PDB file of C-alpha atoms and ligand atoms in Angstrom:
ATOM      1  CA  UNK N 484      13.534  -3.331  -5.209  1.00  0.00           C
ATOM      2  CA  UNK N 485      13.119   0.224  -3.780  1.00  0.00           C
ATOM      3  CA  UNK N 486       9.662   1.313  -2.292  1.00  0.00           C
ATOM      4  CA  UNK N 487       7.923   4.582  -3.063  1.00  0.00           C
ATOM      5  CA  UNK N 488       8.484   6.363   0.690  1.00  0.00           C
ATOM      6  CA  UNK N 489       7.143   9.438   1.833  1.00  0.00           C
ATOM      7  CA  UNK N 490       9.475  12.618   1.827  1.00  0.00           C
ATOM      8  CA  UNK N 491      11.015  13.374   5.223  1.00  0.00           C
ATOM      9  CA  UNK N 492       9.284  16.684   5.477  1.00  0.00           C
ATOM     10  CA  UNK N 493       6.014  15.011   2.963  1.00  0.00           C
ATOM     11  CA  UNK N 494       3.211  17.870   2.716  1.00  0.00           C
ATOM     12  CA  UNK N 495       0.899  15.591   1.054  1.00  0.00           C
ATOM     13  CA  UNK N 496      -1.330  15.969   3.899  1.00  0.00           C
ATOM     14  CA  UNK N 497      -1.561  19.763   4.723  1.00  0.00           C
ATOM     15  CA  UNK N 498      -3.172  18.880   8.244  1.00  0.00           C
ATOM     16  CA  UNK N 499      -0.602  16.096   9.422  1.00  0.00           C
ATOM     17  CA  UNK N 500       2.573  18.413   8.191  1.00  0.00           C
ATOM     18  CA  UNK N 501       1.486  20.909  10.216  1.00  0.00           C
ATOM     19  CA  UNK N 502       0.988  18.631  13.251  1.00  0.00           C
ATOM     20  CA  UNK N 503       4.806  17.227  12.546  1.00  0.00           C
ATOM     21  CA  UNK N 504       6.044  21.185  12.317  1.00  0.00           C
ATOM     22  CA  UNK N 505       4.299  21.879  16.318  1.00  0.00           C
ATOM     23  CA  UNK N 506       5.693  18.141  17.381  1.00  0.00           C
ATOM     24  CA  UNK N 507       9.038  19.328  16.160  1.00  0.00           C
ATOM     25  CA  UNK N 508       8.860  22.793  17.956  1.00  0.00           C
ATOM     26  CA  UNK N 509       7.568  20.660  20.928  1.00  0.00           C
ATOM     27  CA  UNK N 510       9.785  17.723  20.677  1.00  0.00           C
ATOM     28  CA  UNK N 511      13.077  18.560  18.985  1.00  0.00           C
ATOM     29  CA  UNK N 512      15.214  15.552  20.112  1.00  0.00           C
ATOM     30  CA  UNK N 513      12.026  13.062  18.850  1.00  0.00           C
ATOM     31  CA  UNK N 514      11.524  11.659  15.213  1.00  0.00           C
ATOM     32  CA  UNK N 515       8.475  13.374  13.860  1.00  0.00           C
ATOM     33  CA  UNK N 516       8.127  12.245  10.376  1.00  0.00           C
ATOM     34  CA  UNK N 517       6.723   9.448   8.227  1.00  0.00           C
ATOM     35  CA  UNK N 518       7.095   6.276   9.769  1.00  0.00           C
ATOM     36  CA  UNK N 519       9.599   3.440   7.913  1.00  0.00           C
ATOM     37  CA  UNK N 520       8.132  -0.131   7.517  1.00  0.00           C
ATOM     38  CA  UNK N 521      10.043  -2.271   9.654  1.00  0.00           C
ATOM     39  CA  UNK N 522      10.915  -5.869   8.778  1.00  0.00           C
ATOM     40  CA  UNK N 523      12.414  -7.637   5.146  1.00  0.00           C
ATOM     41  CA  UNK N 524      10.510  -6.952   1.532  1.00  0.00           C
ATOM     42  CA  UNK N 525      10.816 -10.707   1.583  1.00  0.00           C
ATOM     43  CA  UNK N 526       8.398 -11.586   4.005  1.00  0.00           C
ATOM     44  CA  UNK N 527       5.400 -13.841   3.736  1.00  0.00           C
ATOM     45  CA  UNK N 528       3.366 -11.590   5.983  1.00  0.00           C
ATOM     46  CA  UNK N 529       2.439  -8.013   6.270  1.00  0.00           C
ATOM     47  CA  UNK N 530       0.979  -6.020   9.423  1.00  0.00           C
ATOM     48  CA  UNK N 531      -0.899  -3.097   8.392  1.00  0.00           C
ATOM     49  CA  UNK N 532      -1.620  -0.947  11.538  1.00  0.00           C
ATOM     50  CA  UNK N 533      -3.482   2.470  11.462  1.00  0.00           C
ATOM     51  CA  UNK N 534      -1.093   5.539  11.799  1.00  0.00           C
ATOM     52  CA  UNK N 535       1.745   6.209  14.167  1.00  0.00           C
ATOM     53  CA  UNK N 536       1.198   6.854  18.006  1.00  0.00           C
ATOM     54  CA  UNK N 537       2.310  10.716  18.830  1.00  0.00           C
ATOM     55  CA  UNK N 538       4.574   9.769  21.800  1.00  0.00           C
ATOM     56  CA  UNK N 539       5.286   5.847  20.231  1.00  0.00           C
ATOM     57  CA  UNK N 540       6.277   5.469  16.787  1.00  0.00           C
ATOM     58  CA  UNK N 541       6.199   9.118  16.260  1.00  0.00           C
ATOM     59  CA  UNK N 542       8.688   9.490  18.726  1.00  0.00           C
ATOM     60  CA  UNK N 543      10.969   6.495  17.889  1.00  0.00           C
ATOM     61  CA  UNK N 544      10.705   6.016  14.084  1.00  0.00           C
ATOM     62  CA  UNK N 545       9.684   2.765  14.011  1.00  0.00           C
ATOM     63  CA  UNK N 546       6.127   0.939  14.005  1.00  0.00           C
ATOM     64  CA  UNK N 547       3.994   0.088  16.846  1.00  0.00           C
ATOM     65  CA  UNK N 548       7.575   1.051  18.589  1.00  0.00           C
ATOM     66  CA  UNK N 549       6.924   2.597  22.157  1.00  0.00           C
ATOM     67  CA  UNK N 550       2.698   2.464  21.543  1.00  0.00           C
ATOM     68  CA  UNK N 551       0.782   0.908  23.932  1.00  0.00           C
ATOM     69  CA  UNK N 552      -0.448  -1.165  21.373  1.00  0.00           C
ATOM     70  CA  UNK N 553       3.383  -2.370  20.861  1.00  0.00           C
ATOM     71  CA  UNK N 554       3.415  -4.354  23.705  1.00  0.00           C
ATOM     72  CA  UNK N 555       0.628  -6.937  22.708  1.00  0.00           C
ATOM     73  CA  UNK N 556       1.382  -6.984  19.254  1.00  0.00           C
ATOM     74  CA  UNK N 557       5.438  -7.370  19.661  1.00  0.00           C
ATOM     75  CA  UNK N 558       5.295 -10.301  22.722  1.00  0.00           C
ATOM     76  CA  UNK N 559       2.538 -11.877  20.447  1.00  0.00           C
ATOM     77  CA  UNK N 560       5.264 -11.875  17.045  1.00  0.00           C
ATOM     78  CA  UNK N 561       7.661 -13.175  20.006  1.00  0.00           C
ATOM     79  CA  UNK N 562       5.191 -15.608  20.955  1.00  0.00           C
ATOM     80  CA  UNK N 563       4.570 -17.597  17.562  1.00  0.00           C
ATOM     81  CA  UNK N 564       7.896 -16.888  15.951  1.00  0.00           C
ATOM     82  CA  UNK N 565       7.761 -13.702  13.779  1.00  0.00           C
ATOM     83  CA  UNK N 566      10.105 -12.125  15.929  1.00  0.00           C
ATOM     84  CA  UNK N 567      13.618 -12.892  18.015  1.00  0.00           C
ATOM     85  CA  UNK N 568      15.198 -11.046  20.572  1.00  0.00           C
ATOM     86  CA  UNK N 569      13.557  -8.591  23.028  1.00  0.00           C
ATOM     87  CA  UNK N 570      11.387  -6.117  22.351  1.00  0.00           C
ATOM     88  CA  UNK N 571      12.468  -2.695  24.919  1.00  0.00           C
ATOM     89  CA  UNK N 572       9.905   0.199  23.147  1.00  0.00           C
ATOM     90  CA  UNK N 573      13.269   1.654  21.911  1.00  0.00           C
ATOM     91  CA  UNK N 574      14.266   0.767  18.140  1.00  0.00           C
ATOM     92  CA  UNK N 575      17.764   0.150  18.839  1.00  0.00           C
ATOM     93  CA  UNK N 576      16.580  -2.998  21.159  1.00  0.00           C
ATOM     94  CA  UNK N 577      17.733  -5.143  18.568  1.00  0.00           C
ATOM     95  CA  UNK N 578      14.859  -7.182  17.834  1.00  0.00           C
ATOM     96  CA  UNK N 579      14.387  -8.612  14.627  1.00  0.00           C
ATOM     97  CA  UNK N 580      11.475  -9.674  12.693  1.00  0.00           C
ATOM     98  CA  UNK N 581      10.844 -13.207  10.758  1.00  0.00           C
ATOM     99  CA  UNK N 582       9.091 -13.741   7.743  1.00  0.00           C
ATOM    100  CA  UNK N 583       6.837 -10.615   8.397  1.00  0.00           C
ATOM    101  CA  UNK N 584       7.021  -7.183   8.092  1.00  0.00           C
ATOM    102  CA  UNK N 585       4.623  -4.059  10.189  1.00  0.00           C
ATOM    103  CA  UNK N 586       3.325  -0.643   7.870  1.00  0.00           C
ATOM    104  CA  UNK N 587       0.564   1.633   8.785  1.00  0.00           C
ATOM    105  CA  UNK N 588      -2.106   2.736   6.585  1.00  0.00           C
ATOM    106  CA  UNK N 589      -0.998   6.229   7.234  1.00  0.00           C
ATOM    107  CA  UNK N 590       2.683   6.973   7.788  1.00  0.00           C
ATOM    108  CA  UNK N 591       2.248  10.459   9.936  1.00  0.00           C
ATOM    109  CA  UNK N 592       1.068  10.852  13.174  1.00  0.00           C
ATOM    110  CA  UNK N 593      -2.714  12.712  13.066  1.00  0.00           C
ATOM    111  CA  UNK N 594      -3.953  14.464  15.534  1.00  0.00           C
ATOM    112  CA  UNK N 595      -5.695  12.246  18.202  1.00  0.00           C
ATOM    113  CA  UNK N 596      -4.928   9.220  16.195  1.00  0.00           C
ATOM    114  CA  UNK N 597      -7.505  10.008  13.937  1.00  0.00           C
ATOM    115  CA  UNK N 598      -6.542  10.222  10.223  1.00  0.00           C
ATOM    116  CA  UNK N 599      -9.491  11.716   7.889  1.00  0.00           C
ATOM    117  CA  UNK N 600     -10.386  10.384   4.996  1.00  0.00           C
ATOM    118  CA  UNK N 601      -8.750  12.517   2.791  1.00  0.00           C
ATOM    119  CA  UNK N 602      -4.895  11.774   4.775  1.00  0.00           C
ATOM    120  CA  UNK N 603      -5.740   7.863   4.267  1.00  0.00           C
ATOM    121  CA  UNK N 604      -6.080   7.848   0.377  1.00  0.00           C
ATOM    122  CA  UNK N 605      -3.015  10.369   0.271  1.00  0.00           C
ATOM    123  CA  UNK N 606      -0.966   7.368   1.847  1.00  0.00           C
ATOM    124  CA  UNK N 607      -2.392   5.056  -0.307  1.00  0.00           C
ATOM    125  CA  UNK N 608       0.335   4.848  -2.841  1.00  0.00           C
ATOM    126  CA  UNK N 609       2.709   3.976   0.009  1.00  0.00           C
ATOM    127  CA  UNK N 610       0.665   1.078   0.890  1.00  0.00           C
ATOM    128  CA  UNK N 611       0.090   0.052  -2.615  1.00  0.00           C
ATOM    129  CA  UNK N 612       3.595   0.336  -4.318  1.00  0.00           C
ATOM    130  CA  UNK N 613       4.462  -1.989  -0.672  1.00  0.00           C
ATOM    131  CA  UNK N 614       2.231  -4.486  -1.629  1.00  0.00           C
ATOM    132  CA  UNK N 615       2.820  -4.878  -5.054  1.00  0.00           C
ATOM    133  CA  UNK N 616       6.794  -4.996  -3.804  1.00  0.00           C
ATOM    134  CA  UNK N 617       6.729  -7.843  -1.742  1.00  0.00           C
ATOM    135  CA  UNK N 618       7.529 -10.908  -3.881  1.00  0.00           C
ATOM    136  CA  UNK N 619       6.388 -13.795  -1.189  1.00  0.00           C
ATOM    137  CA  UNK N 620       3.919 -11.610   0.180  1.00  0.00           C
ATOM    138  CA  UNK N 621       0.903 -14.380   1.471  1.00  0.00           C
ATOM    139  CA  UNK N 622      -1.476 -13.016   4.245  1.00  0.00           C
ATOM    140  CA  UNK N 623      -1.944  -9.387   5.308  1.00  0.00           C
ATOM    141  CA  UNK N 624      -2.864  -8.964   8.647  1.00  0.00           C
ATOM    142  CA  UNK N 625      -5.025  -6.041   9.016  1.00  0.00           C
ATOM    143  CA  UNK N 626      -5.020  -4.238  12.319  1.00  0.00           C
ATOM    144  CA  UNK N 627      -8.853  -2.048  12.705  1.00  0.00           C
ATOM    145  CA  UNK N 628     -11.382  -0.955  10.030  1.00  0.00           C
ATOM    146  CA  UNK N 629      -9.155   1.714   8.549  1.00  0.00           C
ATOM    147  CA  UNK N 630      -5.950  -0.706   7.720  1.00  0.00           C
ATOM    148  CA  UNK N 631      -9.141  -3.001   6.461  1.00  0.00           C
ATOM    149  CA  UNK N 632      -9.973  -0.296   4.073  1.00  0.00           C
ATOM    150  CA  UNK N 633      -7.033   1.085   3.001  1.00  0.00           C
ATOM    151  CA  UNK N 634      -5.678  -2.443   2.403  1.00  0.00           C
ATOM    152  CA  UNK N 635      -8.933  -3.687   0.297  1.00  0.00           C
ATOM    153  CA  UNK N 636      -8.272  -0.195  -1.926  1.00  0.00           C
ATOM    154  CA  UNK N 637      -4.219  -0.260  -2.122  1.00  0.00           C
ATOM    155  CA  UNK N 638      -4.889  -3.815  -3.641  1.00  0.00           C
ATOM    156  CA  UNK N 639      -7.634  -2.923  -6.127  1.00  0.00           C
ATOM    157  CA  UNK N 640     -10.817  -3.561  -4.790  1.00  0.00           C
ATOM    158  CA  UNK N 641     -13.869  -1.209  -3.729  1.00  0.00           C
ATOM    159  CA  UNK N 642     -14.056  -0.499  -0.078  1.00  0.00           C
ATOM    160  CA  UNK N 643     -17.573  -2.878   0.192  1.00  0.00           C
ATOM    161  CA  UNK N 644     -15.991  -5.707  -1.425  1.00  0.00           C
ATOM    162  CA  UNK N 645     -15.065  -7.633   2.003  1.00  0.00           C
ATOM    163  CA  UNK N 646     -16.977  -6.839   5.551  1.00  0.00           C
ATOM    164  CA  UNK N 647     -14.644  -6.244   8.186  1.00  0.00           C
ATOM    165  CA  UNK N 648     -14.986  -9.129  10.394  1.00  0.00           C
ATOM    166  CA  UNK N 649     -12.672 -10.251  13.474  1.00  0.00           C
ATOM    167  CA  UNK N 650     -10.491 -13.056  12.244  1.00  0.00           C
ATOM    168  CA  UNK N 651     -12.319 -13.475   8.691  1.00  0.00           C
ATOM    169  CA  UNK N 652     -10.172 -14.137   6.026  1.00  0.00           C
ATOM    170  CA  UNK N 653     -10.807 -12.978   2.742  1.00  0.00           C
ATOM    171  CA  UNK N 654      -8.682 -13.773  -1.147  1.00  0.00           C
ATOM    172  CA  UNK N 655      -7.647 -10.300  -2.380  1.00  0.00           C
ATOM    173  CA  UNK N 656      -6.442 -12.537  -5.617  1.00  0.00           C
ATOM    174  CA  UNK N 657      -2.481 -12.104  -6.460  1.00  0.00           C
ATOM    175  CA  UNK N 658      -1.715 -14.758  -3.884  1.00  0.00           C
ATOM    176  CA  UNK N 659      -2.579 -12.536  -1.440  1.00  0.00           C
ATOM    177  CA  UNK N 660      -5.357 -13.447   1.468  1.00  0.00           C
ATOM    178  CA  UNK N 661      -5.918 -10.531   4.319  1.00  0.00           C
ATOM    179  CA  UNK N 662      -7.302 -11.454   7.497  1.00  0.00           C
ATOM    180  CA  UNK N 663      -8.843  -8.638   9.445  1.00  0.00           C
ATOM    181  CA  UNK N 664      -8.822  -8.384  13.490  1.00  0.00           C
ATOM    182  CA  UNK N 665      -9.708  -5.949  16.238  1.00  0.00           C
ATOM    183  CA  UNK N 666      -6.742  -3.527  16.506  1.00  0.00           C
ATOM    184  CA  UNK N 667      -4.848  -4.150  19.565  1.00  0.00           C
ATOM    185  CA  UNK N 668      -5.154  -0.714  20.890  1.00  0.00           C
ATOM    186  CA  UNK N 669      -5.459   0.308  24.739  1.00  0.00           C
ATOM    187  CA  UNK N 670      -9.265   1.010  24.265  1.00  0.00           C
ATOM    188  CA  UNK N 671     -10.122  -2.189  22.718  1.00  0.00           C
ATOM    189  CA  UNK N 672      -7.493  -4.379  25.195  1.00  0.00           C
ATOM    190  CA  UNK N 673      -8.884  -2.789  27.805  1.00  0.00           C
ATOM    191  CA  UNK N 674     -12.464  -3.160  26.810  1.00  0.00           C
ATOM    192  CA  UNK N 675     -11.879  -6.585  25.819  1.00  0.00           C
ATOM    193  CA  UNK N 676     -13.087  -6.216  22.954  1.00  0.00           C
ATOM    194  CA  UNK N 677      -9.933  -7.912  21.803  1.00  0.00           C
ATOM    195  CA  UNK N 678      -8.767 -10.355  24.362  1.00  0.00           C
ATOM    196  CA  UNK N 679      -5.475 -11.922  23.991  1.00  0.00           C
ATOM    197  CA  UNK N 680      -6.662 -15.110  23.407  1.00  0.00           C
ATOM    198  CA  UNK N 681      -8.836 -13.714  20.323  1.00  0.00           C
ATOM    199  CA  UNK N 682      -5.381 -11.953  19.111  1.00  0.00           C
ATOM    200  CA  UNK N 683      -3.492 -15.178  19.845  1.00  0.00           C
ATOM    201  CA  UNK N 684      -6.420 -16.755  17.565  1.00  0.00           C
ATOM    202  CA  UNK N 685      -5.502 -14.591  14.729  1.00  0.00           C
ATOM    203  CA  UNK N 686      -1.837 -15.736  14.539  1.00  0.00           C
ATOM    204  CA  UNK N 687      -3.235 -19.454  15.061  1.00  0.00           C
ATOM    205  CA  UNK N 688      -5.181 -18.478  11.595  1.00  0.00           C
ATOM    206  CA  UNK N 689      -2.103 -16.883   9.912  1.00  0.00           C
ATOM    207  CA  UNK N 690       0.190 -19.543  10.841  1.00  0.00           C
ATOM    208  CA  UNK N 691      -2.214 -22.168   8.999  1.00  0.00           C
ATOM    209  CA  UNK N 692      -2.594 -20.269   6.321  1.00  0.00           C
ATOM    210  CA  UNK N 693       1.202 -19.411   5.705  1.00  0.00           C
TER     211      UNK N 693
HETATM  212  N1  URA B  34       1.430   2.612  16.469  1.00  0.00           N
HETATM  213  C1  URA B  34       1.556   2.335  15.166  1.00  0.00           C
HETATM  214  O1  URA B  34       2.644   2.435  14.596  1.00  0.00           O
HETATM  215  N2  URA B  34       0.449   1.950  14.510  1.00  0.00           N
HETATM  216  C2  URA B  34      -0.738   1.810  15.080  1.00  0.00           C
HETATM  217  O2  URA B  34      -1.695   1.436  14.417  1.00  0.00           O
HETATM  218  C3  URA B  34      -0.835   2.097  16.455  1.00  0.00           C
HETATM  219  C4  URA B  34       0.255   2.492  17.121  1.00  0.00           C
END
């Protein structure tokens, strides 16, 4: 099955293609452009982050690659199976990923990691067509309010249908049940608003659900 994938050089989002073209200038030897899932169509579970870090996945083409927020969630897909070998920040560490797979809600990096509105429906399709092309697709792990959102609409529902709580679980129908948690970004690790017991919690969840 191929996926609907953003264009290389996409200009869906006027604001964001811009951003790329300076990053480019800037960074010429970097990857600036839509970020690739990584991980097998076949998986059982999908990790929906928000968008690309600028000097992370931005810079290494692949997701959560080289992002602060790499380091918690890769040791933690490490930790409880999902993933085998080592993960090094750098996409040609070799590490592979089990029965899951790791999107973002928006494939471009946005300026201060802040996609508007308008940037998160344009991905949308992305997310959907992804969705609807993952035959043993089970749980969706939703990283933040925006992956919440853009999740609930790729899959057909309005926005209000399903509060964003952490670790509630919610049937989006089609098989498919999306648990929501506290993205594991710097400010909310080092806030503690999410602890890594709380995001250890979440994969206790997904693992009794799969
Ligand atoms: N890097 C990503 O690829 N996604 C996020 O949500 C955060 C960092």
């Amino acid at each position: 099955m191929s996926l609907l994938q953003p264009d290389h050089d996409c200009t869906l989002c006027p604001r964001l293609a811009a951003f790329r073209q300076e990053n480019r200038s800037a960074f010429p030897d970097k990857f600036n452009a839509p970020v690739p899932s990584f991980g097998g169509q076949e998986a059982r579970l999908l990790i929906v982050g928000l968008a690309p870090g600028l000097r992370g996945a931005n810079f290494t083409g692949r997701p959560f690659t080289g992002d602060y927020a790499g380091d918690l969630l890769y040791q933690t897909l490490l930790d409880f199976g999902f993933a085998k070998g080592a993960y090094k920040a750098d996409p040609q560490d070799g590490l592979e990923l089990i029965d899951c797979r790791i999107t973002n809600a928006v494939r471009c990096v946005p300026p201060e990691n802040k996609p508007v509105g308008a940037e998160i429906t344009a991905c949308q399709p992305f997310l959907k067509n992804q969705i609807e092309n993952m035959p043993n697709l089970k749980v969706i792990l939703t990283l933040g309010l925006v992956a919440h959102n853009a999740t609930l609409r790729a899959s057909g529902h309005k926005q209000s249908a399903f509060k964003f709580t952490h670790n509630g679980a919610h049937d989006l129908g089609g098989g498919h049940i999306m648990i929501g948690s506290y993205h594991c970004s710097r400010y909310n690790t080092n806030t503690r608003r999410l602890t890594e017991e709380m995001f250890r919690e979440v994969f206790q969840h997904i693992k009794s659900v799969l």
